[in-house]
Short mmCIF file of C-alpha atoms in Angstrom, two decimals:
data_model
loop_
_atom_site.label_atom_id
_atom_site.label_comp_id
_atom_site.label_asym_id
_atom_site.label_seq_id
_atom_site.Cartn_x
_atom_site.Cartn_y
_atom_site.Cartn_z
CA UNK A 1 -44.04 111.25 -28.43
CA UNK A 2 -40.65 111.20 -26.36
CA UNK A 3 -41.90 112.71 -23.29
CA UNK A 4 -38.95 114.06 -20.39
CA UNK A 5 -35.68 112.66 -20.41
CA UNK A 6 -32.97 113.11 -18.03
CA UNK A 7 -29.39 112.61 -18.36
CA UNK A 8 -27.61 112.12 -14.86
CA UNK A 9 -28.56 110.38 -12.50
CA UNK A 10 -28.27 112.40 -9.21
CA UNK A 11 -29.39 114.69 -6.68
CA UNK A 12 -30.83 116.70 -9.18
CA UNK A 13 -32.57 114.79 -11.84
CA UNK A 14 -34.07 111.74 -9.02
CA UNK A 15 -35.78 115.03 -7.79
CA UNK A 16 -36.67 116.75 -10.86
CA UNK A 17 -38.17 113.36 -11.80
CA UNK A 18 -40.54 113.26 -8.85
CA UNK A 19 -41.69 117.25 -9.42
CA UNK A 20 -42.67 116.00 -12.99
CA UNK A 21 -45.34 113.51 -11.13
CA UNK A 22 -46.16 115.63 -8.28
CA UNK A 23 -46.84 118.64 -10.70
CA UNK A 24 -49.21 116.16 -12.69
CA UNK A 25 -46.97 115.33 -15.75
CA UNK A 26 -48.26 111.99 -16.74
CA UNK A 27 -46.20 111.69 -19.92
CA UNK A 28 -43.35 109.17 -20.22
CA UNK A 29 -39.90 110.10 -18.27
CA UNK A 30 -36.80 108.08 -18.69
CA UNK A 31 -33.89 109.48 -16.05
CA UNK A 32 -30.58 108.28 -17.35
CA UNK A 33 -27.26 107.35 -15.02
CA UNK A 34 -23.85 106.11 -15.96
CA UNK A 35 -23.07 104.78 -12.77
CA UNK A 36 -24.33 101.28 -11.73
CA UNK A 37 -26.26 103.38 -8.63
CA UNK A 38 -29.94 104.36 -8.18
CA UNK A 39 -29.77 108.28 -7.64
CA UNK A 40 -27.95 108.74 -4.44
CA UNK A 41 -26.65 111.91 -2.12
CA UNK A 42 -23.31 113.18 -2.24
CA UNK A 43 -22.59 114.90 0.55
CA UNK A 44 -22.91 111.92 3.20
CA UNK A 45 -19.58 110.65 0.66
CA UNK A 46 -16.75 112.66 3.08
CA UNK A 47 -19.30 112.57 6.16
CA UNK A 48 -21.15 110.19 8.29
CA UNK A 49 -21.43 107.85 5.00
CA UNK A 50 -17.68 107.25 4.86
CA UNK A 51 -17.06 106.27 8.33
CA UNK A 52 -20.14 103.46 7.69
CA UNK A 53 -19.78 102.73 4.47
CA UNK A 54 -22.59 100.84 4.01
CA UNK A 55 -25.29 101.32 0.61
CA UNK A 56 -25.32 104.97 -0.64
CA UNK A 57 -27.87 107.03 0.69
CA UNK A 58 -30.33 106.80 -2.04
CA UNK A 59 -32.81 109.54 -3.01
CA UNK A 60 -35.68 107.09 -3.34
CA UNK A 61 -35.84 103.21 -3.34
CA UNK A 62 -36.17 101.18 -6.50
CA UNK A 63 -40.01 100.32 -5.86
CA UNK A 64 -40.46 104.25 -5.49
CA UNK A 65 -39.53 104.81 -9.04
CA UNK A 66 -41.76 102.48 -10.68
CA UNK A 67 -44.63 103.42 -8.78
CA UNK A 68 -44.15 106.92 -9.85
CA UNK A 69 -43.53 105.63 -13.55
CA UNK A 70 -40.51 106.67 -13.60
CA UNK A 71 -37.83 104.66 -15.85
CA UNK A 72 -34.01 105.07 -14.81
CA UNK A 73 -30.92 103.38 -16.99
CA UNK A 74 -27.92 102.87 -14.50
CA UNK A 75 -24.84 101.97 -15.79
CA UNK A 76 -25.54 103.42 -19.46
CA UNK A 77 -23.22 105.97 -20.36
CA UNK A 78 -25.00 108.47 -23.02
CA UNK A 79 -22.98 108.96 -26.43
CA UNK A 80 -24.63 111.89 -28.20
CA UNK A 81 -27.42 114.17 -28.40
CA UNK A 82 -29.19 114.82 -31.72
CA UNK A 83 -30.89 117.93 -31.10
CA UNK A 84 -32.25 117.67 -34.77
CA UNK A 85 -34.02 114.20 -33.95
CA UNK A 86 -34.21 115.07 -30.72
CA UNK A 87 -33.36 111.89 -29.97
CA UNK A 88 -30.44 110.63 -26.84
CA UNK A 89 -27.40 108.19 -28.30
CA UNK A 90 -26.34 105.55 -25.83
CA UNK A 91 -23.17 103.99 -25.74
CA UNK A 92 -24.53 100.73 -25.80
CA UNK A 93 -25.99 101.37 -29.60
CA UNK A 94 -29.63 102.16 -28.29
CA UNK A 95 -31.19 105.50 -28.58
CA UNK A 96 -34.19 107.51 -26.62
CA UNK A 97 -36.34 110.28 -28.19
CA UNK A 98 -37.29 113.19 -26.51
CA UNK A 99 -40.05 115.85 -26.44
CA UNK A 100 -37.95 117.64 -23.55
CA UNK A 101 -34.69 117.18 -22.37
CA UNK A 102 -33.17 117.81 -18.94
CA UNK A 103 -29.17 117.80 -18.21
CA UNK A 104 -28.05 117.28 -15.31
CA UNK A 105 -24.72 115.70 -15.58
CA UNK A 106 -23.48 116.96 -12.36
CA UNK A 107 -19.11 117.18 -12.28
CA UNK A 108 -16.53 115.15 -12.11
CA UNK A 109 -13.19 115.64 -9.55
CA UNK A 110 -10.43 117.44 -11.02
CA UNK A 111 -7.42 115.60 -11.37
CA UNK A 112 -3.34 116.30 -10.99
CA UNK A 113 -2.28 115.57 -14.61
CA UNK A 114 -0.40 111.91 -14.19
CA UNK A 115 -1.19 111.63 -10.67
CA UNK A 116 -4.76 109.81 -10.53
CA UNK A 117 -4.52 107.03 -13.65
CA UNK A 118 -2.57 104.05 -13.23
CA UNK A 119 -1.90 104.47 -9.06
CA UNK A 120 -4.51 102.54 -6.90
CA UNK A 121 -2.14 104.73 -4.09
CA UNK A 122 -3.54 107.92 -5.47
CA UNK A 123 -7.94 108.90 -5.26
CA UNK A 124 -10.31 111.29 -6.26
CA UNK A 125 -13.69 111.24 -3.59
CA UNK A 126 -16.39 111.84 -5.99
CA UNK A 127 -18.65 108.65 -6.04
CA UNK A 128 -19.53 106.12 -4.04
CA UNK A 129 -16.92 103.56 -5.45
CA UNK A 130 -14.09 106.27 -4.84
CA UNK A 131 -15.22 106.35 -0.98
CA UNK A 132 -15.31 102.52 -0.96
CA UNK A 133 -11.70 102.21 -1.94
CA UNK A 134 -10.73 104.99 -0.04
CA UNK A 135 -12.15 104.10 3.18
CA UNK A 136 -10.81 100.63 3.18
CA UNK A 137 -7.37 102.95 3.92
CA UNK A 138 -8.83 104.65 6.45
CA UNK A 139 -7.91 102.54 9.44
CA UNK A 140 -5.48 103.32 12.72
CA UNK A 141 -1.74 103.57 11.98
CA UNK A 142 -2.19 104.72 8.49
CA UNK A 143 -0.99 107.37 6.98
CA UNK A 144 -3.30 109.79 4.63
CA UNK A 145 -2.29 112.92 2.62
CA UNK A 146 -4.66 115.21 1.01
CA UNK A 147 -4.14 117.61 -1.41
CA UNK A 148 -7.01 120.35 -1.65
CA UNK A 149 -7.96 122.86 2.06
CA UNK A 150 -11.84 122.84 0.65
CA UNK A 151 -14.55 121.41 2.18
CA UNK A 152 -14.20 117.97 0.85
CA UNK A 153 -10.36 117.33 1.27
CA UNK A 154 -11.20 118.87 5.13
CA UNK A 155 -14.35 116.87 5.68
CA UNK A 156 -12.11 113.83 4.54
CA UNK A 157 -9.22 115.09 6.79
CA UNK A 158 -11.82 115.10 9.97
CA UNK A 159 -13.32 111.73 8.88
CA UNK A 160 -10.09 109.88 8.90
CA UNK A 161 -8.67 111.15 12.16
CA UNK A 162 -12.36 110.05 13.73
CA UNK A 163 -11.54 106.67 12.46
CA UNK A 164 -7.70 106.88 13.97
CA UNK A 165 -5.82 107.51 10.44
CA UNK A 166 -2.97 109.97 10.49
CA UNK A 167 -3.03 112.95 8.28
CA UNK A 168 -1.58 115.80 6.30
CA UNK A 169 -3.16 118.21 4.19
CA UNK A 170 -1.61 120.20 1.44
CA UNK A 171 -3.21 123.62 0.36
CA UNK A 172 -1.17 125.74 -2.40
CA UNK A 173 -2.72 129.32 -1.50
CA UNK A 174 -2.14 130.89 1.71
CA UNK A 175 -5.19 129.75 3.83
CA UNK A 176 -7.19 127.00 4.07
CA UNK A 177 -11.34 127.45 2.45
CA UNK A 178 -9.99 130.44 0.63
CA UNK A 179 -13.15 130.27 -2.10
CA UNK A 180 -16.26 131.59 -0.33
CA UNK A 181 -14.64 131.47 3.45
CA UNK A 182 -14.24 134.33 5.11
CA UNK A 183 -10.55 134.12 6.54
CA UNK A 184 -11.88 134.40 10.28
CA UNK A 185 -13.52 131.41 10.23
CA UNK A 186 -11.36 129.51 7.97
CA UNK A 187 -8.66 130.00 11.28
CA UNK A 188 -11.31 128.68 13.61
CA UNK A 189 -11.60 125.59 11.51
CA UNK A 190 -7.24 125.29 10.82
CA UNK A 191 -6.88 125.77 14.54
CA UNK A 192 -9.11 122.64 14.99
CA UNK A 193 -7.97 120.22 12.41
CA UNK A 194 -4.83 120.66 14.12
CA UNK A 195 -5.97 120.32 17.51
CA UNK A 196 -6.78 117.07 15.81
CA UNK A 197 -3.85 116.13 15.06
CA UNK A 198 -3.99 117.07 11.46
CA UNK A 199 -0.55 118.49 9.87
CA UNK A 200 -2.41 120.93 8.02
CA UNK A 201 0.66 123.09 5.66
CA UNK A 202 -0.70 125.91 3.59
CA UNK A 203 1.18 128.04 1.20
CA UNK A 204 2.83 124.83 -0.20
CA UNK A 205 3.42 124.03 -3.52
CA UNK A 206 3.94 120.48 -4.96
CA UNK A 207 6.82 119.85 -7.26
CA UNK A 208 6.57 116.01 -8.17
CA UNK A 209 4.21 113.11 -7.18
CA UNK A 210 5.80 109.65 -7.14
CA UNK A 211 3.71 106.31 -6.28
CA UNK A 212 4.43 102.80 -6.35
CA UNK A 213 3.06 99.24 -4.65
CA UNK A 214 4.18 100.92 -1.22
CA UNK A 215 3.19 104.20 -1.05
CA UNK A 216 3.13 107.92 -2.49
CA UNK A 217 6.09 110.47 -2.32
CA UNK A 218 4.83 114.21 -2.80
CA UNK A 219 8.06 116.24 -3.01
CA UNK A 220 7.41 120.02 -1.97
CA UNK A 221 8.70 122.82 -3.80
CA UNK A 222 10.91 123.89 -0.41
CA UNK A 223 13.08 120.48 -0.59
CA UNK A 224 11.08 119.00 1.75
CA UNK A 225 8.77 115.77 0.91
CA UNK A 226 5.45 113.77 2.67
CA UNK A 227 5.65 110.39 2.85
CA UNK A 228 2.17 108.50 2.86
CA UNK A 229 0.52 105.38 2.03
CA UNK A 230 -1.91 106.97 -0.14
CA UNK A 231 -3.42 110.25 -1.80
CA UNK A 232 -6.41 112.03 -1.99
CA UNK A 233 -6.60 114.83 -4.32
CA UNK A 234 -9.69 117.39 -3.32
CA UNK A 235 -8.76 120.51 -5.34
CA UNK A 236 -12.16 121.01 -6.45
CA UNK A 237 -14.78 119.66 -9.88
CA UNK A 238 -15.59 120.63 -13.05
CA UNK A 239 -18.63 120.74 -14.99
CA UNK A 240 -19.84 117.96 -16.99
CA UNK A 241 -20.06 120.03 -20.05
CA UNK A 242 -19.15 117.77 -23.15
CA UNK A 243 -22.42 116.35 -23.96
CA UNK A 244 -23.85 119.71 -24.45
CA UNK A 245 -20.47 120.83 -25.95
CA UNK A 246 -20.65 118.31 -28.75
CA UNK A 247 -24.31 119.46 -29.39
CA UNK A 248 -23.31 122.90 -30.18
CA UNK A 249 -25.46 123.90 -26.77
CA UNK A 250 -23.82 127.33 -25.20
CA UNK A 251 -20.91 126.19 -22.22
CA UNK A 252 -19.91 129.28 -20.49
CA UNK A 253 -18.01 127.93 -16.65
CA UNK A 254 -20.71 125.07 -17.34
CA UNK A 255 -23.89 124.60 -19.88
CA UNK A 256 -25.25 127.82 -19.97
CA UNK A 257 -28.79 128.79 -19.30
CA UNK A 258 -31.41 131.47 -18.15
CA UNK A 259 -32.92 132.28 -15.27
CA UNK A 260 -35.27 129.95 -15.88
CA UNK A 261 -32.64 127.26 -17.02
CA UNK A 262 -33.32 126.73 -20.18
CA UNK A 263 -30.58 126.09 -22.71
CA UNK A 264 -29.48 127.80 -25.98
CA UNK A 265 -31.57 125.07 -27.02
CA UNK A 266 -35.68 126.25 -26.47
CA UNK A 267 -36.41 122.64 -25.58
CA UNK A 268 -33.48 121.23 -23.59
CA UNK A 269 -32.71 122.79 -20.16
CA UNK A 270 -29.78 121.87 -17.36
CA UNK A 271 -29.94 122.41 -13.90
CA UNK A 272 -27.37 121.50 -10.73
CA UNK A 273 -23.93 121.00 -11.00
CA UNK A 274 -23.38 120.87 -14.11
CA UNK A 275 -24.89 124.35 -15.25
CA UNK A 276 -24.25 128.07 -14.88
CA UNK A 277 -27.25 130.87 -14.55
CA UNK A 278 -27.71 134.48 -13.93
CA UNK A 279 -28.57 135.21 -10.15
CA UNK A 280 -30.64 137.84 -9.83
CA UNK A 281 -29.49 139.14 -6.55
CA UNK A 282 -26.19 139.87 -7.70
CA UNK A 283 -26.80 141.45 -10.20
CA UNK A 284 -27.62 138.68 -13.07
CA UNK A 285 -23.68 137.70 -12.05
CA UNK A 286 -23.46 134.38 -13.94
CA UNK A 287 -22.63 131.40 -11.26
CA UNK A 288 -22.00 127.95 -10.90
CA UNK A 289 -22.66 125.99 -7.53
CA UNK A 290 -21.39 122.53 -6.56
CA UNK A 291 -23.97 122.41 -3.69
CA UNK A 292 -26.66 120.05 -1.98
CA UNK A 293 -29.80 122.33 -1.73
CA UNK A 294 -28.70 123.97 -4.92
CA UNK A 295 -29.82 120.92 -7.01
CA UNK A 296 -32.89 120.38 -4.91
CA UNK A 297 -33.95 123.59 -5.88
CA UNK A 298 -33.13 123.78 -9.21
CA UNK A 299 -34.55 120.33 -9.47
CA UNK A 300 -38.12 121.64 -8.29
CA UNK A 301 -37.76 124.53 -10.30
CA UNK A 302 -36.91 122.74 -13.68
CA UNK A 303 -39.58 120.41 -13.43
CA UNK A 304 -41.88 123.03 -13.41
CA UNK A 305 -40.08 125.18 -16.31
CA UNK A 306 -40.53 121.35 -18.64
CA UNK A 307 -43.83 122.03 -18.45
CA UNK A 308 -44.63 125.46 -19.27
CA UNK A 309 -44.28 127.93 -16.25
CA UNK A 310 -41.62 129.96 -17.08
CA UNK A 311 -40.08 130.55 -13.51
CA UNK A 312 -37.22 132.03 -12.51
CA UNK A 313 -34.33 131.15 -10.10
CA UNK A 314 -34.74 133.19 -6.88
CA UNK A 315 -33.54 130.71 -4.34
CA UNK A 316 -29.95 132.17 -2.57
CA UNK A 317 -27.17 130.36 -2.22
CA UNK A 318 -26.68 128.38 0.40
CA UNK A 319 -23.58 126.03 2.05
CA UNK A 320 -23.10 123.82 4.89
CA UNK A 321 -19.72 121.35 6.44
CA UNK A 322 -19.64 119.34 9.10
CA UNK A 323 -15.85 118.71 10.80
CA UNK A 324 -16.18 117.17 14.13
CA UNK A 325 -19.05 118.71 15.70
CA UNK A 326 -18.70 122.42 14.23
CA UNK A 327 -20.49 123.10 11.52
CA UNK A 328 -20.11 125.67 9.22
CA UNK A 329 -22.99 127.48 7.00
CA UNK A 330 -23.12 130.20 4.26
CA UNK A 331 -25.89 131.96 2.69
CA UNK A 332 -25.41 134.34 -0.15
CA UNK A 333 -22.27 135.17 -2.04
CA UNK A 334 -19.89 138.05 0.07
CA UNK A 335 -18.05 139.16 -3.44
CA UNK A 336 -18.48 143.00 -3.51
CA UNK A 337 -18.70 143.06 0.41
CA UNK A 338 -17.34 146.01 1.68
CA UNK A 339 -18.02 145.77 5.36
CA UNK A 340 -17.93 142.69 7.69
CA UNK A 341 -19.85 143.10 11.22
CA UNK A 342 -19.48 139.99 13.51
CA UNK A 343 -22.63 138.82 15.94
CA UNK A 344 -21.19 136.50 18.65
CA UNK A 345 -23.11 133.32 20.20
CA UNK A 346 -23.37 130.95 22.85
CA UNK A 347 -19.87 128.71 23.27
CA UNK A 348 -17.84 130.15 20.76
CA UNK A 349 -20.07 130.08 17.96
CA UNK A 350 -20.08 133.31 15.39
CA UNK A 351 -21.73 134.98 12.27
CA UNK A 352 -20.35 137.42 10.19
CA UNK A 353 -22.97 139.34 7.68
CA UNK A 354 -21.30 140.91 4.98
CA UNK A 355 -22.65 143.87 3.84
CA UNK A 356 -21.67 146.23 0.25
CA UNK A 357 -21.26 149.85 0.14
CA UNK A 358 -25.15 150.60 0.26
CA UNK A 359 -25.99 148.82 3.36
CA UNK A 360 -27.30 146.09 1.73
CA UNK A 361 -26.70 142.49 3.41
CA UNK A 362 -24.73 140.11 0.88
CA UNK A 363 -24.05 137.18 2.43
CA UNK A 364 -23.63 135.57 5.87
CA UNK A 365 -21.20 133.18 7.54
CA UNK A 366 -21.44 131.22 10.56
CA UNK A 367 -19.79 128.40 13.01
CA UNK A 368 -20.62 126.74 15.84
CA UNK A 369 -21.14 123.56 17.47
CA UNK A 370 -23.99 121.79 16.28
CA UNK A 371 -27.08 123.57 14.79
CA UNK A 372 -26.50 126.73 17.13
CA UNK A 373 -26.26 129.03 13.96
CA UNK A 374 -28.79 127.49 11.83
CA UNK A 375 -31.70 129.96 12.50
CA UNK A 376 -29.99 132.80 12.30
CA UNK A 377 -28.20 132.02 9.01
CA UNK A 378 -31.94 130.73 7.78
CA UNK A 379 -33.10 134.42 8.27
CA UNK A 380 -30.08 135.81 7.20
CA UNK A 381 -30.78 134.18 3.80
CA UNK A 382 -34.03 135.44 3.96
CA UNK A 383 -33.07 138.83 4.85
CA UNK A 384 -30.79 138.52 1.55
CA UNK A 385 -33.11 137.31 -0.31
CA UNK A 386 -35.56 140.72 0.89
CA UNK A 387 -32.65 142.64 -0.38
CA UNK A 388 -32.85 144.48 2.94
CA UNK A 389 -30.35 146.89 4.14
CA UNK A 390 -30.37 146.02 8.06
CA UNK A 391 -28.70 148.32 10.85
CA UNK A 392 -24.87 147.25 11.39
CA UNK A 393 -25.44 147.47 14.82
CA UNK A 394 -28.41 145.21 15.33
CA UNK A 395 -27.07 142.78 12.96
CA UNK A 396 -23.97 142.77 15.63
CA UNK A 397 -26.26 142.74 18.74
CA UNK A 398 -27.46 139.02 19.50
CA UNK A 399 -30.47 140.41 21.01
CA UNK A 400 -31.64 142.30 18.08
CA UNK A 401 -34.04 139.56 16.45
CA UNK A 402 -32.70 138.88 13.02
CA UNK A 403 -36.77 138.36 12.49
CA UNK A 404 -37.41 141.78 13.48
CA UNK A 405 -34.88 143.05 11.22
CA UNK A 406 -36.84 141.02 8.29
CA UNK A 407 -40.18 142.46 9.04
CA UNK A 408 -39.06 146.13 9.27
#
């Protein structure tokens, strides 16, 4: 018998591991990383973790593991999957038979073709070793450009001027957090990066990248160029798809799977990153999301769909930044929204609920200092999640109880 394994070592399969125990699997389950790391968080990366940089911030000590009987491979890349053996190729010549298999492969940075290989000058911030060498630059008097306006190149942006390095961030389209932003508080965050000193230029396009021992040249499609002493490009990740490409498993924007994430394959699933699924409260829309409490989830979820239960996803979508001390949050997805209704809050702080033509609340997006939106956003997702159609009007007044509105 093969029992579970898990290829990727993450967020997502560290915690999919531990559901298998907790849930009273006591069959064999072999979680399997390519990177020399125990399973560690992501997030922390362009945060709090950068500035430190101390150890990763691991999901579970070493002694955890083998209490829970729980075997993980760091630092063994996986060749091939022979779904007909059911049976995992390592790189290393060794193989691992399955009874169930779990991919969660997570995704990789994307890259400016020629810009990233061969240039210590010029990053990617996806694991721990790319914030190691990249916060070694981060110290006063030097000079950092970024290429990406999403949350990671910004995170990294407000990182770096905390730790007194100068900035400049490159964004091709328009506005800054232009996927799953709403525009009003995408300003709010532009108007404080620069307040930070950050030489934030959207609309810009990039002609030619040139790097050498002493710095990086980006030349700008207007004549102009930025001079810096090194890159980071943050223009978003891909799925780790190939593994289950070369399988002949269904890839559609990531491995495909159901609602209860199963593959084309009845006994291999995927969850996280890495994976695409129908979300049932848009519709069965087919997503994808990069995102921290997505792969908890999903890694609850899965372990209980290895052994038998048949679940679906219901969980809503949910994002969070920190920059400085405002933090931004999003539940649900505001594609379709027809109507945007704004509920102000103490110092500054805002939520917009987007609702569609029906009345019914899509999504909602907050900022503030601190945690002062957290609870509202929290029922928010709730109220989503309800598929209630609340009053414009109370949504808008903050002392309409956004728990009242869910109990109606």
């Amino acid at each position: 018998m093969g029992g579970v394994v898990i290829i990727g070592a993450g967020e997502c399969g560290a915690r999919a591991a531990f559901a298998l125990r907790e849930k009273g699997y006591d069959g064999s389950i072999t979680l399997i990383g390519a990177e020399p790391h125990l399973p560690y968080e992501r997030p922390p990366l362009s945060k709090d973790g950068l500035k430190e940089q101390v150890e990763p911030k691991y999901v579970a000590c070493a002694e955890r593991y083998g209490a829970s009987g729980i075997e993980v491979l760091t630092d063994s890349p996986v060749k091939a999957i022979d779904r007909v053996a059911k049976r995992v190729e390592l790189i290393d010549g060794g193989s691992i038979s399955y009874d169930r298999l779990l991919l969660t492969t997570g995704a990789r940075a994307r890259t400016i073709p020629g810009t990233v290989d061969g240039s210590r000058r010029i990053r990617t911030l996806r694991t721990h070793v790319d914030a190691a060498e990249i916060r070694r630059e981060l110290v006063p008097g030097r000079r950092l450009a970024i290429i990406g306006g999403g949350f990671i190149g910004l995170e990294l942006a407000a990182t770096a001027r905390g730790l007194g390095t100068d900035v400049v961030l490159i964004e091709g389209l328009p506005r800054i957090l232009s996927r799953g932003v709403p525009a009003e508080i995408a300003t709010v965050v532009a108007e404080r990066h620069r307040t930070e000193g950050v030489d934030v230029r959207c609309d810009t396009k990039i002609d030619r990248i040139d790097a050498d021992e002493n710095g990086v040249q980006i030349l700008l499609a207007n004549g102009q160029s930025v001079d810096a002493d090194f890159l980071v490009v943050g223009i978003g990740a891909a799925p780790n798809t190939e593994l289950a490409e070369a399988a002949g498993l269904r890839v559609n924007n990531g491995i495909a799977v159901d609602a209860t994430l199963r593959t084309s394959d009845p006994d291999i699933f995927a969850a996280g990153d890495c994976c695409s699924y129908p979300l049932c409260h848009y519709g069965d829309r087919r997503v994808r999301l990069e995102a921290w409490r997505n792969a908890q989830d999903q890694g609850a979820l899965v372990a209980s769909n290895l052994l038998g239960a048949n679940e679906t996803i219901t969980s809503v979508p949910w994002f969070w930044s920190d920059q400085y001390d405002l933090t931004l949050q999003i539940a649900g997805l505001a594609d379709g929204a027809t109507v945007a209704v704004r509920r102000d809050l103490a110092d500054g702080a805002f939520i917009l609920f987007h609702l569609d033509d029906t009345g019914r609340l899509l999504a909602a997006s907050g900022i503030g200092k601190g945690n002062v939106v957290a609870r509202d956003i929290r029922l928010a997702e709730m109220l989503i999640a309800a598929g209630k159609r609340p009053d414009p009007r109370a949504l808008v007044s903050p002392e309409t109880k956004l728990k009242a509105l869910l109990a109606a």
